[in-house]
Short mmCIF file of C-alpha atoms in Angstrom, two decimals:
data_model
loop_
_atom_site.label_atom_id
_atom_site.label_comp_id
_atom_site.label_asym_id
_atom_site.label_seq_id
_atom_site.Cartn_x
_atom_site.Cartn_y
_atom_site.Cartn_z
CA MET A 131 99.87 132.83 95.40
CA LYS A 132 96.92 130.45 94.53
CA PHE A 133 97.42 126.73 95.46
CA GLY A 134 95.23 123.92 94.03
CA VAL A 135 95.32 120.68 95.90
CA VAL A 136 94.55 117.06 94.87
CA VAL A 137 93.91 114.22 97.38
CA SER A 138 93.76 110.76 95.88
CA GLU A 139 94.19 108.53 98.80
CA GLY A 140 91.47 107.52 101.19
CA PRO A 141 91.29 108.73 104.78
CA TYR A 142 92.95 106.54 107.53
CA THR A 143 95.00 104.79 104.95
CA HIS A 144 98.56 106.11 105.02
CA GLN A 145 98.82 109.87 105.41
CA ALA A 146 97.84 111.83 102.31
CA ALA A 147 94.66 113.42 103.61
CA ASP A 148 96.36 114.48 106.76
CA THR A 149 99.43 115.96 104.96
CA ALA A 150 97.27 117.69 102.46
CA TYR A 151 95.27 119.18 105.35
CA HIS A 152 98.46 120.46 107.14
CA PHE A 153 99.64 121.66 103.84
CA VAL A 154 96.60 123.75 103.19
CA VAL A 155 96.54 125.03 106.83
CA ALA A 156 100.10 126.28 106.37
CA ALA A 157 99.58 127.86 103.00
CA LEU A 158 96.51 129.76 104.41
CA ALA A 159 98.60 130.75 107.44
CA ALA A 160 101.36 132.11 105.14
CA GLY A 161 98.64 134.39 103.35
CA HIS A 162 98.34 132.14 100.26
CA GLU A 163 94.85 131.21 98.79
CA VAL A 164 93.56 127.72 98.47
CA PRO A 165 90.31 128.11 96.48
CA ARG A 166 89.67 124.40 95.79
CA VAL A 167 90.74 120.87 96.87
CA PHE A 168 89.81 118.12 94.48
CA PHE A 169 89.18 114.62 95.99
CA TYR A 170 90.00 111.88 93.43
CA HIS A 171 90.24 108.06 93.36
CA ASP A 172 89.90 106.77 96.95
CA GLY A 173 90.35 110.33 98.27
CA VAL A 174 86.61 110.86 97.51
CA ASN A 175 85.94 108.77 100.79
CA VAL A 176 87.19 111.78 102.88
CA GLY A 177 83.82 113.42 102.18
CA THR A 178 81.51 111.02 103.92
CA ARG A 179 79.49 112.37 106.77
CA LEU A 180 78.89 108.87 108.15
CA SER A 181 82.41 107.89 109.35
CA VAL A 182 82.64 107.59 113.34
CA PRO A 183 86.44 107.54 114.11
CA PRO A 184 87.09 107.01 117.89
CA GLN A 185 86.56 110.13 119.94
CA ASP A 186 90.14 110.62 120.85
CA GLU A 187 91.27 110.35 117.22
CA ARG A 188 91.34 113.03 114.58
CA ASN A 189 88.00 113.27 112.41
CA ILE A 190 89.55 113.84 108.90
CA GLN A 191 86.16 114.64 107.40
CA GLU A 192 85.39 117.18 110.09
CA GLN A 193 88.73 118.74 109.89
CA TRP A 194 88.25 119.39 106.25
CA SER A 195 84.64 120.47 106.69
CA ALA A 196 85.70 123.06 109.30
CA LEU A 197 88.55 124.39 107.11
CA ALA A 198 86.17 124.82 104.17
CA ARG A 199 83.74 126.69 106.53
CA GLU A 200 86.30 128.99 107.83
CA HIS A 201 88.12 129.76 104.58
CA GLY A 202 85.62 129.43 101.90
CA ILE A 203 87.43 126.40 100.27
CA ASP A 204 85.46 124.48 97.61
CA LEU A 205 85.78 120.77 98.46
CA VAL A 206 85.08 118.82 95.17
CA ILE A 207 84.66 114.96 94.85
CA CYS A 208 85.05 113.46 91.67
CA ILE A 209 81.67 112.11 90.47
CA ALA A 210 82.95 108.95 88.51
CA ALA A 211 85.21 107.97 91.47
CA ALA A 212 82.39 108.75 93.93
CA GLN A 213 79.60 106.64 92.27
CA ARG A 214 81.87 103.58 92.25
CA ARG A 215 82.56 104.08 96.00
CA GLY A 216 79.07 104.67 97.27
CA MET A 217 79.56 108.46 97.72
CA LEU A 218 76.13 110.12 96.82
CA ASP A 219 74.71 113.57 97.34
CA GLU A 220 70.93 114.00 97.77
CA LYS A 221 70.51 114.69 93.93
CA GLU A 222 72.62 111.66 92.91
CA ALA A 223 70.83 109.42 95.36
CA GLU A 224 67.61 110.17 93.94
CA ARG A 225 68.67 109.89 90.29
CA GLN A 226 70.10 106.62 91.09
CA GLY A 227 67.35 105.29 93.13
CA LYS A 228 69.29 104.92 96.25
CA ASP A 229 67.80 105.14 99.79
CA ALA A 230 70.42 107.61 101.28
CA ASP A 231 73.09 110.00 100.63
CA ASN A 232 76.18 110.71 102.67
CA ILE A 233 78.18 113.70 101.54
CA ALA A 234 79.53 115.83 104.30
CA GLU A 235 79.16 119.60 104.88
CA GLY A 236 81.41 121.61 102.61
CA PHE A 237 81.98 118.72 100.04
CA ARG A 238 80.22 118.63 96.69
CA ILE A 239 80.25 116.20 93.90
CA SER A 240 81.32 117.38 90.52
CA GLY A 241 83.39 116.41 87.65
CA LEU A 242 87.09 116.29 86.25
CA GLY A 243 86.27 119.69 84.52
CA GLN A 244 86.70 121.10 88.13
CA LEU A 245 90.11 119.51 88.37
CA ILE A 246 91.28 121.05 84.90
CA GLU A 247 89.73 124.50 86.02
CA MET A 248 91.70 124.39 89.36
CA GLY A 249 94.88 123.72 87.32
CA ILE A 250 94.21 126.67 85.03
CA GLN A 251 93.25 129.09 87.77
CA THR A 252 95.84 128.42 90.41
CA ASP A 253 99.52 129.06 90.22
CA ARG A 254 100.70 125.67 91.59
CA LEU A 255 98.93 122.07 91.83
CA VAL A 256 100.13 119.92 94.59
CA MET A 257 99.15 116.35 94.83
CA PHE A 258 98.85 114.07 97.72
CA GLY A 259 98.26 110.34 97.32
CA ASP A 260 99.28 106.81 97.66
CA MET B 14 111.89 125.95 85.07
CA SER B 15 112.42 124.41 88.55
CA THR B 16 110.49 121.66 90.26
CA LEU B 17 109.73 120.58 93.89
CA HIS B 18 109.62 116.89 93.92
CA THR B 19 107.89 115.07 96.81
CA VAL B 20 108.59 111.52 97.73
CA ASN B 21 106.36 109.88 100.28
CA LYS B 22 107.39 106.24 100.34
CA SER B 23 110.41 104.77 102.23
CA PRO B 24 113.36 104.11 99.74
CA PHE B 25 113.57 100.61 101.29
CA ALA B 26 109.90 99.99 100.13
CA THR B 27 109.77 101.46 96.46
CA GLY B 28 112.23 102.97 94.02
CA SER B 29 110.58 106.42 93.90
CA LEU B 30 113.34 108.20 95.68
CA ARG B 31 116.07 106.77 93.61
CA SER B 32 113.94 107.33 90.48
CA CYS B 33 113.30 110.98 91.62
CA LEU B 34 116.96 111.63 92.35
CA ALA B 35 118.00 110.43 89.06
CA HIS B 36 115.46 112.75 87.27
CA ALA B 37 116.00 115.96 89.31
CA ARG B 38 117.90 118.63 87.71
CA SER B 39 119.93 121.37 88.99
CA GLY B 40 117.98 124.03 90.81
CA ASP B 41 115.19 121.52 91.75
CA ALA B 42 114.20 120.42 95.23
CA VAL B 43 113.53 116.98 96.57
CA LEU B 44 111.33 116.92 99.70
CA MET B 45 110.97 113.53 101.69
CA ILE B 46 107.59 113.38 103.39
CA GLU B 47 105.41 110.79 105.13
CA ASP B 48 107.16 107.42 105.00
CA GLY B 49 109.79 109.10 102.66
CA VAL B 50 111.50 110.55 105.60
CA TYR B 51 113.38 107.23 106.20
CA GLY B 52 115.53 108.31 103.18
CA ALA B 53 116.86 111.21 105.12
CA THR B 54 118.28 109.02 107.93
CA ALA B 55 121.82 108.53 108.51
CA GLY B 56 123.46 105.05 108.90
CA THR B 57 121.31 103.14 106.52
CA GLY B 58 122.45 101.28 103.35
CA LEU B 59 121.10 104.14 101.26
CA SER B 60 122.72 106.90 103.24
CA ASP B 61 125.94 107.33 101.10
CA GLU B 62 123.98 107.58 97.92
CA ILE B 63 121.37 110.08 99.23
CA ALA B 64 124.17 112.21 101.04
CA ALA B 65 125.97 112.27 97.56
CA ALA B 66 122.90 113.61 95.80
CA ALA B 67 122.60 116.17 98.40
CA ARG B 68 126.15 117.41 98.00
CA GLY B 69 126.42 117.54 94.32
CA GLY B 70 124.22 118.33 91.26
CA GLY B 71 122.78 121.60 92.76
CA ILE B 72 119.65 119.90 93.97
CA GLY B 73 118.20 120.79 97.25
CA ILE B 74 117.20 117.93 99.44
CA TYR B 75 114.87 118.49 102.25
CA VAL B 76 112.80 116.40 104.86
CA LEU B 77 109.57 117.16 106.50
CA GLY B 78 110.52 117.46 110.26
CA PRO B 79 106.89 116.69 111.72
CA ASP B 80 107.07 113.36 109.84
CA MET B 81 110.50 112.43 111.17
CA ALA B 82 109.22 113.21 114.76
CA ALA B 83 106.09 111.11 114.13
CA ARG B 84 108.26 108.36 113.51
CA GLY B 85 110.70 108.68 116.42
CA LEU B 86 113.49 109.76 114.37
CA ASP B 87 115.16 112.59 116.09
CA ALA B 88 116.86 115.57 114.33
CA GLY B 89 120.27 114.27 115.08
CA ARG B 90 119.72 111.47 112.69
CA VAL B 91 119.32 113.70 109.58
CA LEU B 92 121.99 113.09 106.91
CA ASP B 93 124.45 115.84 106.44
CA GLY B 94 123.30 118.10 103.66
CA VAL B 95 119.66 117.32 104.16
CA ILE B 96 117.66 120.45 105.34
CA THR B 97 114.74 119.86 107.67
CA VAL B 98 111.50 122.06 107.09
CA ASP B 99 108.04 122.19 108.60
CA TYR B 100 104.75 122.48 106.88
CA ALA B 101 105.40 126.24 106.37
CA GLY B 102 108.65 125.52 104.75
CA PHE B 103 106.95 122.85 102.48
CA VAL B 104 104.61 125.59 101.26
CA ASP B 105 107.60 127.89 100.60
CA LEU B 106 109.33 125.17 98.64
CA ALA B 107 106.10 124.76 96.51
CA ALA B 108 105.76 128.49 95.92
CA LYS B 109 109.46 128.97 95.18
CA HIS B 110 109.51 126.40 92.47
CA ASP B 111 107.54 126.57 89.25
CA ARG B 112 105.74 123.24 89.82
CA ALA B 113 105.43 120.41 92.20
CA VAL B 114 105.63 116.70 91.23
CA ALA B 115 104.43 114.04 93.54
CA TRP B 116 106.30 110.84 93.02
CA LEU B 117 103.29 108.69 93.69
#
């Protein structure tokens, strides 16, 4: 079965990004497919490569990047939510005249169309938020 | 069409568990996750109400075990009729029901 996953809460807030991660790991272990995870609202902050959590603590962004690398998951960050929160890829930083970008490996910025497409192309949509 | 409902806030903080139980239909499942697991503990002011929901109405009531453990709530404190699952069980519930609704 194909699962689509939405994360709408920021990292290190309550637990949504962690619960979603464990859900995806378990779904893949059970032989299901998770083609895409959509990061929405404050959830977009998961995708910054500039976070530096304490070394003895989980690094939520790195966990997601590694999972995407190993399983080919498309990690999509909502562009409208991203722009409000200072999340920029190289192209957007240039377009907006900003001096830096911060998107982590495996994440990409795109639009709500990707959420709709995920809803159409997967069997179940599971939301994790606040 | 059956639904998996997930509730991630304590019933002592928000009304989402109560609303969810009132909306769930026979054949549905309600899974308490994150702070929602407080709803699955015995000996609270809401225990009778939640246990009653677990007994009647054909609704399956579940709790995510790892989130109980993370809060120091041992398995012995789970209400009668509430089934403890792990993340694999969460995935199974999402697959088994036609849709998943998060009570955010």
